[in-house]
Tab-separated table of C-alpha atoms in Angstrom:
chain	number	residue	atom	x	y	z
A	1	MET	CA	-44.554	-61.186	-82.242
A	2	PRO	CA	-48.214	-60.560	-82.853
A	3	LEU	CA	-50.287	-60.135	-79.654
A	4	ALA	CA	-52.323	-63.284	-80.417
A	5	LYS	CA	-49.067	-65.333	-80.594
A	6	TYR	CA	-47.844	-63.664	-77.359
A	7	VAL	CA	-51.137	-64.634	-75.547
A	8	ASP	CA	-50.860	-68.272	-76.895
A	9	ALA	CA	-47.270	-68.505	-75.817
A	10	GLY	CA	-47.878	-67.266	-72.369
A	11	ALA	CA	-51.118	-69.132	-71.836
A	12	ALA	CA	-49.318	-72.342	-72.829
A	13	MET	CA	-46.535	-72.137	-70.289
A	14	ALA	CA	-48.913	-72.836	-67.293
A	15	PRO	CA	-52.510	-72.482	-66.429
A	16	ARG	CA	-53.440	-69.243	-64.756
A	17	PRO	CA	-56.358	-68.757	-62.129
A	18	VAL	CA	-59.228	-66.653	-63.492
A	19	PHE	CA	-59.349	-63.251	-61.495
A	20	PRO	CA	-61.408	-60.177	-62.235
A	21	ALA	CA	-59.580	-57.144	-63.515
A	22	ALA	CA	-60.999	-54.836	-60.725
A	23	ASN	CA	-58.069	-52.476	-60.948
A	24	GLN	CA	-59.109	-49.230	-62.744
A	25	LEU	CA	-56.096	-49.125	-65.059
A	26	LEU	CA	-57.202	-52.514	-66.490
A	27	ARG	CA	-60.881	-51.802	-67.060
A	28	GLU	CA	-62.052	-51.682	-70.608
A	29	LEU	CA	-58.925	-52.970	-72.243
A	30	PRO	CA	-59.344	-54.545	-75.545
A	31	SER	CA	-60.206	-58.188	-75.086
A	32	ASN	CA	-56.827	-59.280	-76.607
A	33	GLU	CA	-54.805	-57.100	-74.343
A	34	HIS	CA	-56.842	-58.001	-71.276
A	35	ALA	CA	-56.269	-61.713	-72.149
A	36	ALA	CA	-52.575	-61.101	-72.506
A	37	PHE	CA	-52.341	-59.413	-69.272
A	38	MET	CA	-54.339	-61.841	-67.341
A	39	ALA	CA	-52.295	-64.766	-68.855
A	40	ASP	CA	-49.093	-63.575	-67.397
A	41	CYS	CA	-50.181	-62.186	-63.962
A	42	GLU	CA	-51.253	-63.945	-60.765
A	43	PRO	CA	-53.524	-62.964	-57.804
A	44	VAL	CA	-51.823	-62.343	-54.499
A	45	THR	CA	-52.732	-61.291	-51.047
A	46	LEU	CA	-51.182	-58.099	-49.830
A	47	MET	CA	-50.344	-58.374	-46.042
A	48	PHE	CA	-50.492	-55.252	-43.862
A	49	GLY	CA	-47.097	-53.908	-43.083
A	50	GLU	CA	-45.310	-55.865	-45.939
A	51	VAL	CA	-42.550	-54.070	-47.662
A	52	LEU	CA	-42.742	-54.707	-51.476
A	53	VAL	CA	-39.512	-52.913	-52.407
A	54	GLU	CA	-37.088	-50.716	-50.510
A	55	PRO	CA	-35.587	-47.384	-51.759
A	56	GLY	CA	-32.857	-48.356	-54.191
A	57	GLY	CA	-34.108	-51.852	-54.617
A	58	PHE	CA	-34.736	-53.452	-57.917
A	59	ILE	CA	-38.420	-53.821	-58.895
A	60	GLU	CA	-38.833	-57.489	-59.322
A	61	GLN	CA	-42.624	-57.520	-59.622
A	62	VAL	CA	-45.311	-55.048	-60.443
A	63	TYR	CA	-48.607	-54.909	-58.463
A	64	PHE	CA	-51.996	-53.683	-59.575
A	65	PRO	CA	-53.999	-53.528	-56.318
A	66	VAL	CA	-57.685	-54.682	-56.299
A	67	ASP	CA	-58.917	-54.078	-52.745
A	68	GLY	CA	-55.559	-53.505	-50.964
A	69	PHE	CA	-53.412	-50.383	-51.186
A	70	ILE	CA	-49.871	-49.345	-51.003
A	71	SER	CA	-48.029	-46.224	-49.462
A	72	LEU	CA	-45.108	-44.976	-51.472
A	73	ILE	CA	-42.721	-43.452	-48.922
A	74	VAL	CA	-39.591	-41.285	-49.171
A	75	SER	CA	-37.031	-42.098	-46.507
A	76	LEU	CA	-34.191	-39.635	-45.492
A	77	ASP	CA	-30.697	-40.448	-43.966
A	78	GLY	CA	-31.952	-39.490	-40.456
A	79	GLY	CA	-34.602	-42.100	-40.405
A	80	ASP	CA	-37.582	-39.572	-41.038
A	81	ARG	CA	-40.208	-40.862	-43.531
A	82	LEU	CA	-43.010	-39.190	-45.483
A	83	GLU	CA	-45.667	-40.721	-47.551
A	84	VAL	CA	-45.715	-38.947	-50.868
A	85	ALA	CA	-48.403	-40.929	-52.747
A	86	MET	CA	-50.645	-43.989	-52.563
A	87	ALA	CA	-51.510	-46.777	-54.913
A	88	GLY	CA	-54.883	-48.558	-54.782
A	89	ARG	CA	-57.335	-49.959	-57.318
A	90	GLU	CA	-56.718	-46.692	-59.270
A	91	GLY	CA	-53.006	-47.291	-59.725
A	92	MET	CA	-50.129	-49.593	-59.684
A	93	MET	CA	-46.730	-50.087	-58.093
A	94	GLY	CA	-43.773	-50.245	-60.321
A	95	VAL	CA	-44.635	-47.391	-62.634
A	96	SER	CA	-40.896	-46.310	-63.131
A	97	LEU	CA	-40.463	-49.369	-65.328
A	98	LEU	CA	-42.286	-47.466	-67.999
A	99	LEU	CA	-39.308	-45.204	-68.071
A	100	GLY	CA	-36.825	-48.060	-68.300
A	101	VAL	CA	-35.731	-47.551	-64.798
A	102	GLU	CA	-35.683	-50.843	-62.612
A	103	GLU	CA	-34.623	-49.233	-59.482
A	104	SER	CA	-37.338	-47.952	-57.017
A	105	PRO	CA	-36.683	-44.424	-55.708
A	106	LEU	CA	-39.296	-45.066	-52.831
A	107	CYS	CA	-40.260	-47.554	-50.201
A	108	ALA	CA	-43.454	-49.450	-51.302
A	109	LEU	CA	-45.352	-50.406	-47.963
A	110	VAL	CA	-48.660	-52.278	-47.861
A	111	GLN	CA	-50.950	-49.997	-45.835
A	112	GLY	CA	-54.171	-51.789	-46.593
A	113	ALA	CA	-54.368	-55.600	-46.757
A	114	GLY	CA	-56.154	-57.045	-49.691
A	115	MET	CA	-55.864	-58.561	-53.148
A	116	ALA	CA	-53.621	-57.476	-55.974
A	117	LEU	CA	-52.530	-58.552	-59.470
A	118	ARG	CA	-48.805	-59.378	-59.525
A	119	MET	CA	-46.600	-59.718	-62.701
A	120	ASP	CA	-42.928	-60.339	-63.014
A	121	ALA	CA	-41.160	-57.174	-64.009
A	122	THR	CA	-39.455	-58.717	-67.080
A	123	ARG	CA	-42.738	-60.128	-68.309
A	124	PHE	CA	-44.406	-56.763	-67.739
A	125	GLN	CA	-41.793	-54.839	-69.710
A	126	ARG	CA	-41.918	-57.575	-72.637
A	127	LEU	CA	-45.771	-57.290	-72.700
A	128	LEU	CA	-46.127	-53.569	-72.978
A	129	PRO	CA	-45.158	-53.109	-76.677
A	130	TYR	CA	-47.973	-55.487	-77.581
A	131	CYS	CA	-50.626	-53.789	-75.539
A	132	PRO	CA	-50.813	-50.082	-76.758
A	133	VAL	CA	-53.950	-49.217	-75.053
A	134	LEU	CA	-52.475	-50.385	-71.613
A	135	GLN	CA	-49.348	-48.749	-72.243
A	136	GLN	CA	-51.133	-45.459	-73.092
A	137	ARG	CA	-53.227	-45.764	-69.799
A	138	LEU	CA	-50.084	-46.466	-67.775
A	139	GLN	CA	-48.287	-43.530	-69.293
A	140	ARG	CA	-51.330	-41.292	-68.257
A	141	TYR	CA	-51.239	-42.740	-64.728
A	142	LEU	CA	-47.511	-41.775	-64.647
A	143	TYR	CA	-48.390	-38.250	-65.360
A	144	VAL	CA	-51.090	-38.296	-62.604
A	145	LEU	CA	-48.637	-39.777	-60.106
A	146	MET	CA	-46.066	-37.162	-60.979
A	147	ASN	CA	-48.584	-34.486	-60.319
A	148	GLN	CA	-49.555	-36.171	-56.988
A	149	LEU	CA	-45.940	-36.217	-55.768
A	150	ALA	CA	-45.539	-32.641	-56.572
A	151	ARG	CA	-48.759	-31.509	-54.992
A	152	THR	CA	-47.872	-33.641	-51.836
A	153	ALA	CA	-44.660	-31.651	-51.542
A	154	ALA	CA	-46.524	-28.323	-51.808
A	155	CYS	CA	-49.297	-29.515	-49.619
A	156	THR	CA	-46.805	-30.510	-46.829
A	157	HIS	CA	-45.255	-27.144	-46.814
A	158	PHE	CA	-48.212	-24.739	-47.181
A	159	HIS	CA	-51.314	-26.386	-45.680
A	160	GLN	CA	-52.290	-26.897	-42.151
A	161	VAL	CA	-52.235	-30.301	-40.438
A	162	GLU	CA	-55.953	-30.617	-39.977
A	163	ALA	CA	-56.559	-30.077	-43.723
A	164	ARG	CA	-53.827	-32.403	-44.562
A	165	LEU	CA	-55.088	-34.968	-42.274
A	166	ALA	CA	-58.587	-34.760	-43.600
A	167	ARG	CA	-57.188	-35.154	-47.211
A	168	TRP	CA	-55.162	-38.276	-46.203
A	169	LEU	CA	-58.117	-39.890	-44.388
A	170	LEU	CA	-60.206	-39.333	-47.536
A	171	MET	CA	-57.563	-40.858	-49.783
A	172	THR	CA	-57.253	-43.738	-47.493
A	173	GLN	CA	-61.009	-44.260	-47.260
A	174	ASP	CA	-61.340	-44.137	-51.069
A	175	ARG	CA	-58.841	-47.081	-51.340
A	176	ALA	CA	-60.095	-48.993	-48.497
A	177	GLY	CA	-63.658	-48.832	-49.418
A	178	SER	CA	-64.673	-48.507	-45.736
A	179	ASN	CA	-65.475	-45.714	-43.332
A	180	ARG	CA	-63.527	-47.773	-40.473
A	181	LEU	CA	-59.737	-47.252	-40.604
A	182	GLN	CA	-57.231	-48.661	-38.191
A	183	LEU	CA	-54.492	-46.004	-37.814
A	184	THR	CA	-52.280	-45.041	-34.770
A	185	HIS	CA	-51.040	-41.601	-34.095
A	186	GLU	CA	-47.502	-42.763	-34.541
A	187	PHE	CA	-48.246	-44.111	-38.000
A	188	LEU	CA	-50.237	-40.890	-39.054
A	189	ALA	CA	-47.414	-38.662	-37.797
A	190	ALA	CA	-44.831	-40.682	-39.837
A	191	MET	CA	-47.039	-40.582	-42.948
A	192	LEU	CA	-47.727	-36.807	-42.741
A	193	GLY	CA	-44.266	-35.922	-41.529
A	194	VAL	CA	-45.297	-34.194	-38.321
A	195	ARG	CA	-44.941	-34.735	-34.565
A	196	ARG	CA	-47.386	-37.017	-32.859
A	197	ALA	CA	-48.723	-34.075	-30.816
A	198	GLY	CA	-49.684	-32.307	-34.091
A	199	ILE	CA	-51.669	-35.435	-35.230
A	200	THR	CA	-53.405	-35.524	-31.793
A	201	GLN	CA	-54.249	-31.950	-32.040
A	202	ALA	CA	-55.609	-32.210	-35.607
A	203	ALA	CA	-57.584	-35.324	-34.905
A	204	THR	CA	-59.077	-33.802	-31.879
A	205	VAL	CA	-60.431	-30.879	-33.998
A	206	LEU	CA	-61.932	-33.163	-36.565
A	207	GLN	CA	-63.519	-35.186	-33.796
A	208	LYS	CA	-65.040	-32.178	-31.994
A	209	ARG	CA	-66.687	-31.230	-35.461
A	210	ALA	CA	-68.140	-34.734	-35.447
A	211	LEU	CA	-66.226	-35.496	-38.755
A	212	ILE	CA	-64.504	-38.600	-37.343
A	213	SER	CA	-64.512	-40.706	-34.298
A	214	TYR	CA	-61.199	-41.706	-32.990
A	215	HIS	CA	-60.393	-44.312	-30.168
A	216	ARG	CA	-57.197	-46.369	-29.722
A	217	GLY	CA	-56.095	-46.514	-33.357
A	218	ASN	CA	-59.644	-46.891	-34.670
A	219	ILE	CA	-61.038	-44.176	-36.857
A	220	ILE	CA	-64.489	-44.040	-38.046
A	221	VAL	CA	-65.368	-41.397	-40.850
A	222	LEU	CA	-68.701	-39.964	-39.632
A	223	ASP	CA	-69.231	-37.093	-42.061
A	224	ARG	CA	-67.538	-37.542	-45.396
A	225	PRO	CA	-68.884	-34.447	-47.018
A	226	GLY	CA	-67.795	-32.512	-43.942
A	227	LEU	CA	-64.420	-34.078	-44.128
A	228	ILE	CA	-64.099	-33.038	-47.831
A	229	GLU	CA	-65.050	-29.481	-46.797
A	230	VAL	CA	-62.376	-29.304	-44.268
A	231	SER	CA	-59.783	-30.923	-46.541
A	232	CYS	CA	-57.448	-28.718	-48.514
A	233	SER	CA	-57.871	-28.250	-52.252
A	234	CYS	CA	-55.455	-30.929	-52.996
A	235	TYR	CA	-57.916	-33.832	-52.550
A	236	PHE	CA	-60.408	-32.413	-54.986
A	237	ALA	CA	-57.535	-31.524	-57.419
A	238	ASP	CA	-56.070	-35.046	-57.320
A	239	CYS	CA	-59.581	-36.683	-58.072
A	240	SER	CA	-60.218	-34.256	-60.897
A	241	LEU	CA	-56.908	-34.823	-62.452
A	242	TYR	CA	-57.263	-38.555	-62.363
A	243	SER	CA	-60.788	-38.204	-63.969
A	244	GLN	CA	-59.650	-35.880	-66.592
A	245	VAL	CA	-56.646	-37.714	-67.676
A	246	LEU	CA	-57.724	-41.372	-67.390
A	247	ASP	CA	-61.428	-41.685	-66.875
A	248	ASP	CA	-62.184	-39.292	-69.884
A	249	HIS	CA	-59.529	-40.740	-72.340
A	250	ARG	CA	-60.376	-44.504	-72.237
């Protein structure tokens, strides 16, 4: 079916609200692909703490965050959890559908409340063959995400907690769009896979260097350049790869 007919068919089913494609994967799509995507998606509000899919669960919807963001978490049998990737306005949730895999290997947990564009997984899979530019961008994003997963594994094993915490705070700030973050020690410990005492010590080091201010779960990033300097090289590597693979190949 030609894309024009696909758009007409989708648009004829029901009126859709107009919503800006602020997600970076959707920027600068050809007008026909952009129209086709927007005709089949809907704006939704991501609620903090909402679980979008459990490990082993079927992906029923895909999400393209606009100003919210999602943690992708691996869970072990003993109950331990570790965040291995994030998806904010630079990415999406449900990328395994590109490989024809409908089962999620990870837990998708809303870490930052906000807006997202949501599409039924079946519609998403039917749409992709008619949107080659979008499909190529999503394939490139999958490559970036695979790299992020691998780098997180190495980072967790080799880098000190202070550097990993700095990297994680920078990644969170990028997606939250704010220097004020609400994060408890318990949550940070779970996301980084360390004991709460390790997070307390690392946060104290960053606070003594006047990089952050921390009080009762409220973190304020005071010195972003300084935080970048303290962070391990993984943060810069992640940003550089995204720019190289996606921003430079529109």
